[in-house]
Amino acid sequence: MSVDSETVRRVAHLARIAVADDEVDSLGGELNAILAFVDQLREVDVRGVEPMTSVTPMAMKMRQDEVSDGGIADAIVQNAPAREDHFFLVPKVVE
Amino acid sequence: MNALTSLSLAQARDALRKREFSATELVEAYLAAVEQARALNAFVLETPDRAHAMAEKSDARLARGEGGPLEGLPLAIKDLFCTEGVRTTASSRILENFVPAYESTVTANLWRDGAVLLGKTSNDEFAMGSSNETSCFGPVISPWRRRGSAQGLVPGGSSGGSAAAVAAGLCAGSTGTDTGGSIRQPASFCGIVGLKPTYGRCSRWGTVAFASSLDQAGPFARTVRDCAILLRSMAGNDPKDTTCVDLPVPDYEAAVGASVKGKRIGIPKEYRVPGMAAELETLWERGAQWLKDAGAETVEISLPMTKYALPAYYIVAPAEASSNLARYDGVRYGLRVAGSDITDMYERTRAAGFGKEVRRRVMIGTYVLSAGYYDAYYLHAQKVRTLIKRDFERCFADGIDAVLTPTTPSAAFAIGEKGSVDPVEMYLNDIFTVTVNMAGLPGISVPGGLDAQGLPLGLQLIGRPFDEEMLFALGAVIEKAAGRFTPQRWW
């Protein structure tokens, strides 16, 4: 499988990364090199094999359903590039 | 290195307990070394004020006889571990002003035991790379040079700053993270010891995430014993990481020097790759002989899935990265670049904040997870991963105690030499290390010797899950036979 320039643009948009027109070709070439490399996996017969979901077999740890943290709104917003009081500011999203 | 900085971490620890010198004197010696080594570009942030304050507290505790296991020992921390009140960037422009309001569990454990923070070290951006060249702070220069040459070499990556700092004597030990080889490969390139623990041994909480099913923190140091000491403090259960195991942490240091008599060491024939340098093969044979001389037995084994580990990794790791890095959106923290609407803001922010390699991997990950491709790529790769793990399980069930391989297919290369045209060329560096992450196993790299150009080459030992003690015991045998390697100071 190989990606064309339209696919590069579509994937970049899905990944929310702006790509300039003059970058599309070289990016497509790099992605195709990686995809060509991973294509050798098709040789592997995986019939009847379960996909890995956890590398170390373990039961999910459970904890008490109780509040253990909170009241730290100042700390949560302290790194925000734009904020007002305890709110994150974003461009208008609802007309 | 001066008298204090040339001590091993264990020697410094013992001398501090005997009050032969103070933690303040030790930290000052290291801070001076750090300052004189700026040409290496190993640190992205030096924290001398914090180091002094922590050393003073250590001296007070030592005076009261209350010193912890790492009391007063100066460490460098990879800039992937969040440190409260100390800028943490993952060496990415997108986090260039990020100051965490919390401490990662691994570093909190180190400070609990008395260690001192010297500063934060450079890494490949978001730990994506094998040469430390993708750091937004520029490449780290290895303290090693080829004999008779002044050309700058890479320290390896992604934990290149931490490895270079240990090799150059700028800290007593350091932390790294290893997703596909990011501790073991730079340890090999820099002639030091580096260990990737079993997945789940150290908490991932507060460490900037790359690929969550593969990431694991581990130590770098100049000796096997020093790594054992550091791991004991770093490891342990953490309720904040559900993949972190609730198993007792052994006294790893006690394993250093333990007998390896009768241990069965697997030599995987699939690691004898075409085009492998003859001196690498010699090193590998020598390593096997050293273990035999110590009473171990070597057995040829087969790990048939080896060649598929790297391609499977380049599906699984980017897929997880594309999901983990979705959080960098210019809203809650990090860089923001204004746009015409919110989507435009996201896209501009991420284009400006991510470097080329990160952008490439996020896009590959997005592609392999996208509608219509998920089964063909991601699910298929996860099935291959099951088979990779099965290879190792079969060997361990047959009585193999550990596997011996070279750590890397070559010694360190020059800055700018690899991967500029074809990214896969750089990825091939991790061919011997990545299987270990895919199977969640522990692995250690120990210096085995120097190549014809005078550059270090490492040997890798791979162990059963949670049997880091075996790696320390076997690693100590190799270390004793091979000796230690220190770069000639040129900086």
XYZ file of N, CA and C in Angstrom, chain A residues 1-3 7-20 23 26-27 29-35 37-61 63 75-82 88-93, chain B residues 97-101 199 213 237-238 241-245 305 307-308 310-312 314-315 330-334 336 342-343 345-348 350-351 354 359-360 362-364 366-367 370 373 376-377 379-387 389 422-424 427-428 438-440 466:
402
model
N 0.853 -1.195 0.000
C 0.000 0.000 0.000
C 0.882 1.236 0.000
N 0.515 2.210 -0.784
C 1.300 3.440 -0.721
C 0.354 4.629 -0.712
N 0.815 5.703 -0.110
C -0.057 6.869 0.045
C 0.230 7.896 -1.051
N -3.922 11.516 0.199
C -3.940 10.787 1.473
C -3.070 11.492 2.510
N -1.917 12.015 2.079
C -1.051 12.753 3.009
C -1.827 13.917 3.617
N -2.539 14.638 2.784
C -3.319 15.788 3.283
C -4.433 15.337 4.224
N -5.079 14.247 3.873
C -6.191 13.754 4.702
C -5.663 13.304 6.075
N -4.551 12.549 6.074
C -3.989 12.047 7.336
C -3.487 13.219 8.190
N -2.857 14.201 7.536
C -2.368 15.370 8.275
C -3.536 16.097 8.938
N -4.647 16.174 8.232
C -5.808 16.846 8.815
C -6.366 16.031 9.985
N -6.439 14.700 9.809
C -6.904 13.839 10.915
C -5.997 13.994 12.130
N -4.700 14.154 11.886
C -3.730 14.297 12.981
C -3.660 15.742 13.475
N -4.416 16.622 12.848
C -4.427 18.058 13.203
C -3.024 18.660 13.158
N -2.356 18.394 12.030
C -1.043 19.001 11.806
C -1.101 19.711 10.458
N -0.872 21.009 10.438
C -0.874 21.759 9.178
C 0.341 21.345 8.346
N 0.108 21.097 7.061
C 1.191 20.727 6.159
C 1.197 21.704 4.989
N 2.348 22.307 4.723
C 2.449 23.247 3.610
C 2.479 22.477 2.281
N 5.542 20.641 1.227
C 6.023 19.543 2.087
C 5.349 18.221 1.750
N 7.529 15.341 -0.119
C 8.601 14.718 0.660
C 8.007 13.921 1.823
N 6.960 14.442 2.435
C 6.301 13.727 3.526
C 5.718 12.405 3.017
N 6.816 10.663 0.569
C 7.944 9.755 0.329
C 8.408 9.088 1.620
N 8.484 9.884 2.682
C 8.916 9.333 3.974
C 7.902 8.326 4.504
N 6.628 8.681 4.406
C 5.596 7.768 4.899
C 5.610 6.467 4.091
N 5.798 6.586 2.792
C 5.842 5.378 1.965
C 7.043 4.504 2.283
N 8.174 5.122 2.630
C 9.351 4.329 3.005
C 9.051 3.518 4.262
N 8.371 4.142 5.218
C 8.042 3.440 6.461
C 7.005 2.338 6.185
N 6.002 2.663 5.381
C 4.965 1.667 5.078
C 5.546 0.488 4.296
N 8.549 -0.609 4.622
C 9.311 -1.372 5.614
C 8.383 -2.272 6.438
N 7.245 -1.743 6.884
C 6.367 -2.551 7.745
C 5.580 -3.589 6.937
N 5.577 -3.443 5.625
C 4.820 -4.364 4.778
C 5.303 -5.811 4.875
N 6.581 -6.006 5.297
C 7.082 -7.379 5.410
C 6.315 -8.193 6.444
N 5.525 -7.532 7.292
C 4.730 -8.264 8.281
C 3.683 -9.159 7.621
N 3.368 -8.839 6.348
C 2.347 -9.652 5.669
C 2.792 -11.107 5.482
N 4.111 -11.329 5.538
C 4.603 -12.708 5.404
C 4.216 -13.576 6.603
N 3.884 -12.921 7.724
C 3.676 -13.692 8.957
C 2.251 -14.244 8.994
N 2.157 -15.544 9.194
C 0.853 -16.196 9.301
C 0.331 -15.999 10.728
N -0.717 -15.227 10.876
C -1.237 -14.939 12.213
C -2.611 -15.590 12.437
N -2.930 -16.549 11.569
C -4.234 -17.202 11.759
C -4.316 -17.844 13.135
N -5.402 -17.589 13.849
C -5.611 -18.196 15.163
C -4.819 -17.555 16.286
N -4.099 -16.457 15.987
C -3.294 -15.788 17.020
C -4.092 -14.628 17.613
N -4.114 -14.565 18.923
C -4.796 -13.455 19.591
C -3.921 -12.200 19.551
N -4.499 -11.050 19.258
C -3.692 -9.819 19.335
C -3.322 -9.519 20.786
N -2.118 -8.995 20.992
C -1.691 -8.688 22.353
C -2.477 -7.493 22.887
N -2.976 -7.647 24.102
C -3.642 -6.510 24.741
C -2.889 -6.070 25.985
N -2.132 -6.983 26.592
C -1.367 -6.622 27.782
C -0.100 -7.457 27.793
N 1.047 -6.780 27.813
C 2.311 -7.502 27.676
C 2.634 -8.312 28.931
N 2.183 -7.828 30.082
C 2.347 -8.575 31.336
C 0.951 -9.015 31.768
N 0.700 -10.309 31.852
C -0.641 -10.719 32.252
C -0.933 -10.220 33.669
N -1.964 -9.445 33.806
C -2.300 -8.939 35.135
C -3.780 -8.581 35.191
N -4.327 -8.705 36.371
C -5.707 -8.282 36.573
C -5.713 -6.771 36.774
N -6.686 -6.119 36.208
C -6.795 -4.667 36.371
C -6.911 -4.328 37.858
N -6.066 -3.410 38.290
C -6.116 -3.012 39.692
C -7.381 -2.188 39.944
N -9.518 0.363 42.707
C -9.326 1.185 43.899
C -10.689 1.556 44.461
N -3.360 24.979 40.018
C -2.263 24.189 39.436
C -2.640 23.701 38.043
N -3.907 23.378 37.854
C -4.330 22.824 36.564
C -4.257 23.876 35.448
N -4.583 25.098 35.747
C -4.581 26.122 34.684
C -3.255 26.883 34.591
N -2.315 26.595 35.489
C -1.121 27.459 35.559
C -0.284 27.462 34.278
N -0.329 26.380 33.493
C 0.457 26.308 32.258
C -0.344 26.668 31.012
N -1.589 27.062 31.182
C -2.434 27.321 30.005
C -1.929 28.542 29.243
N -1.865 28.451 27.911
C -1.402 29.608 27.129
C -2.376 30.787 27.196
N -3.666 30.512 27.414
C -4.644 31.600 27.574
C -5.676 31.135 28.587
N -10.010 27.697 30.703
C -9.119 27.750 29.536
C -9.824 28.563 28.461
N -9.108 29.471 27.828
C -9.705 30.254 26.747
C -9.372 29.622 25.402
N -10.421 29.516 24.538
C -10.223 28.981 23.190
C -10.941 29.889 22.207
N -10.559 29.818 20.906
C -11.318 30.587 19.920
C -12.786 30.154 19.936
N -13.650 31.029 19.493
C -15.081 30.742 19.508
C -15.381 29.450 18.739
N -16.105 28.506 19.364
C -16.414 27.242 18.697
C -17.902 27.095 18.396
N 7.850 25.771 27.508
C 7.661 26.551 28.734
C 6.891 25.798 29.808
N 6.820 24.496 29.685
C 5.979 23.723 30.610
C 6.680 23.506 31.951
N 6.025 23.945 33.015
C 6.554 23.740 34.371
C 5.546 22.885 35.129
N 5.858 21.612 35.348
C 4.882 20.716 35.978
C 4.544 21.155 37.402
N 3.294 20.909 37.776
C 2.849 21.180 39.142
C 2.927 19.905 39.973
N 8.472 -4.486 31.881
C 7.324 -3.577 31.822
C 6.503 -3.729 33.104
N 2.320 1.105 25.995
C 2.470 -0.330 26.244
C 3.934 -0.765 26.151
N 5.591 -0.353 43.468
C 4.189 -0.212 43.100
C 3.740 1.248 43.185
N 2.763 1.581 42.342
C 2.225 2.934 42.339
C 0.745 2.873 41.996
N -0.477 4.270 38.577
C -0.236 3.618 37.279
C -0.779 2.193 37.379
N -1.881 1.929 36.668
C -2.515 0.613 36.805
C -1.684 -0.500 36.174
N -0.677 -0.157 35.350
C 0.162 -1.205 34.768
C 1.407 -1.458 35.616
N 1.538 -0.740 36.710
C 2.702 -0.896 37.587
C 2.391 -2.021 38.575
N 3.304 -2.997 38.681
C 2.969 -4.201 39.435
C 3.207 -4.052 40.936
N 10.860 -14.995 15.232
C 10.112 -13.765 14.927
C 10.976 -12.506 14.980
N 13.072 -10.893 13.142
C 13.127 -9.905 12.055
C 11.833 -9.106 11.922
N 10.754 -9.593 12.532
C 9.483 -8.877 12.423
C 9.241 -7.904 13.585
N 10.948 -5.207 14.581
C 11.095 -3.784 14.261
C 9.942 -3.261 13.390
N 9.566 -3.974 12.306
C 8.396 -3.496 11.558
C 7.112 -3.468 12.394
N 6.916 -4.454 13.277
C 5.707 -4.441 14.113
C 5.755 -3.252 15.072
N 7.127 -0.410 14.475
C 6.833 0.840 13.751
C 5.378 0.952 13.319
N 4.554 0.016 13.755
C 3.103 0.214 13.697
C 2.575 0.521 15.095
N -2.589 23.028 22.330
C -2.503 24.475 22.516
C -3.580 25.046 23.415
N -4.276 24.180 24.169
C -5.354 24.681 25.024
C -4.963 24.659 26.504
N -4.540 23.493 27.001
C -4.342 23.365 28.454
C -2.920 23.685 28.911
N -1.953 23.424 28.033
C -0.560 23.736 28.362
C 0.219 23.745 27.064
N 1.426 24.251 27.124
C 2.296 24.208 25.954
C 2.054 25.351 24.994
N 0.923 27.649 21.888
C -0.285 27.902 21.105
C 0.061 28.852 19.972
N -10.867 27.117 15.687
C -10.167 26.239 16.643
C -9.380 25.130 15.941
N -9.932 24.598 14.839
C -9.203 23.547 14.121
C -7.915 24.104 13.523
N -6.267 26.564 14.666
C -5.340 26.778 15.789
C -4.632 25.476 16.166
N -5.397 24.377 16.260
C -4.782 23.077 16.568
C -3.698 22.752 15.530
N -4.078 22.897 14.256
C -3.173 22.458 13.179
C -1.906 23.304 13.126
N -2.059 24.614 13.325
C -0.876 25.485 13.305
C 0.006 25.246 14.524
N 0.333 22.486 16.299
C 1.041 21.203 16.229
C 2.097 21.202 15.125
N 1.833 21.952 14.035
C 2.841 22.054 12.970
C 4.069 22.807 13.480
N 5.748 20.517 16.857
C 6.368 19.202 16.669
C 7.479 19.276 15.635
N 6.285 14.547 13.890
C 5.190 14.719 12.935
C 5.022 13.453 12.072
N 6.173 12.932 11.617
C 6.147 11.723 10.802
C 5.483 10.566 11.559
N 3.501 10.642 14.247
C 2.079 10.882 14.554
C 1.241 10.599 13.303
N 1.762 10.968 12.140
C 0.997 10.734 10.907
C 0.942 9.250 10.558
N 2.043 8.529 10.732
C 2.008 7.073 10.497
C 0.994 6.431 11.451
N -1.575 7.804 12.904
C -2.934 8.190 12.519
C -3.398 7.349 11.329
N -2.472 7.147 10.394
C -2.810 6.368 9.189
C -3.153 4.922 9.540
N -6.495 4.536 11.100
C -7.656 5.159 10.450
C -8.584 4.099 9.864
N -7.935 0.698 7.773
C -6.555 0.210 7.866
C -6.234 -0.429 9.212
N -5.695 -4.258 9.081
C -4.559 -4.646 8.236
C -3.229 -4.291 8.886
N -3.188 -3.194 9.606
C -1.930 -2.770 10.216
C -1.894 -3.035 11.713
N -4.022 -4.259 14.156
C -4.406 -5.547 14.718
C -3.421 -6.642 14.310
N -3.001 -6.592 13.055
C -2.028 -7.558 12.548
C -0.714 -7.457 13.344
N -0.256 -6.231 13.584
C 1.000 -6.027 14.317
C 0.879 -6.532 15.756
N -0.282 -6.341 16.366
C -0.467 -6.821 17.744
C -0.474 -8.348 17.801
N -0.910 -8.990 16.718
C -0.843 -10.459 16.649
C 0.616 -10.910 16.487
N 1.359 -10.196 15.662
C 2.783 -10.509 15.508
C 3.489 -10.344 16.857
N 3.067 -9.339 17.594
C 3.669 -9.093 18.911
C 3.442 -10.290 19.847
N 2.262 -10.867 19.792
C 1.988 -12.079 20.575
C 2.984 -13.183 20.204
N 3.270 -13.312 18.915
C 4.209 -14.354 18.462
C 5.640 -14.051 18.922
N 6.516 -12.508 21.638
C 6.571 -12.841 23.071
C 6.642 -14.358 23.251
N 16.317 8.505 4.260
C 15.370 7.438 4.557
C 15.280 7.239 6.068
N 14.123 7.553 6.690
C 14.006 7.416 8.149
C 14.274 5.994 8.634
N 14.020 5.005 7.783
C 14.183 3.602 8.204
C 15.650 3.286 8.535
N 16.008 3.845 12.038
C 15.228 2.891 12.844
C 15.989 1.576 13.041
N 16.818 1.203 12.054
C 17.502 -0.092 12.101
C 18.491 -0.214 13.267
N 8.863 -5.214 22.891
C 7.656 -5.843 22.347
C 7.189 -6.976 23.260
N 8.152 -7.656 23.921
C 7.815 -8.776 24.800
C 7.747 -8.353 26.267
N 7.988 -7.080 26.566
C 7.865 -6.574 27.938
C 8.942 -7.058 28.896
N 10.623 -9.826 35.344
C 10.893 -9.503 36.750
C 12.112 -10.231 37.319
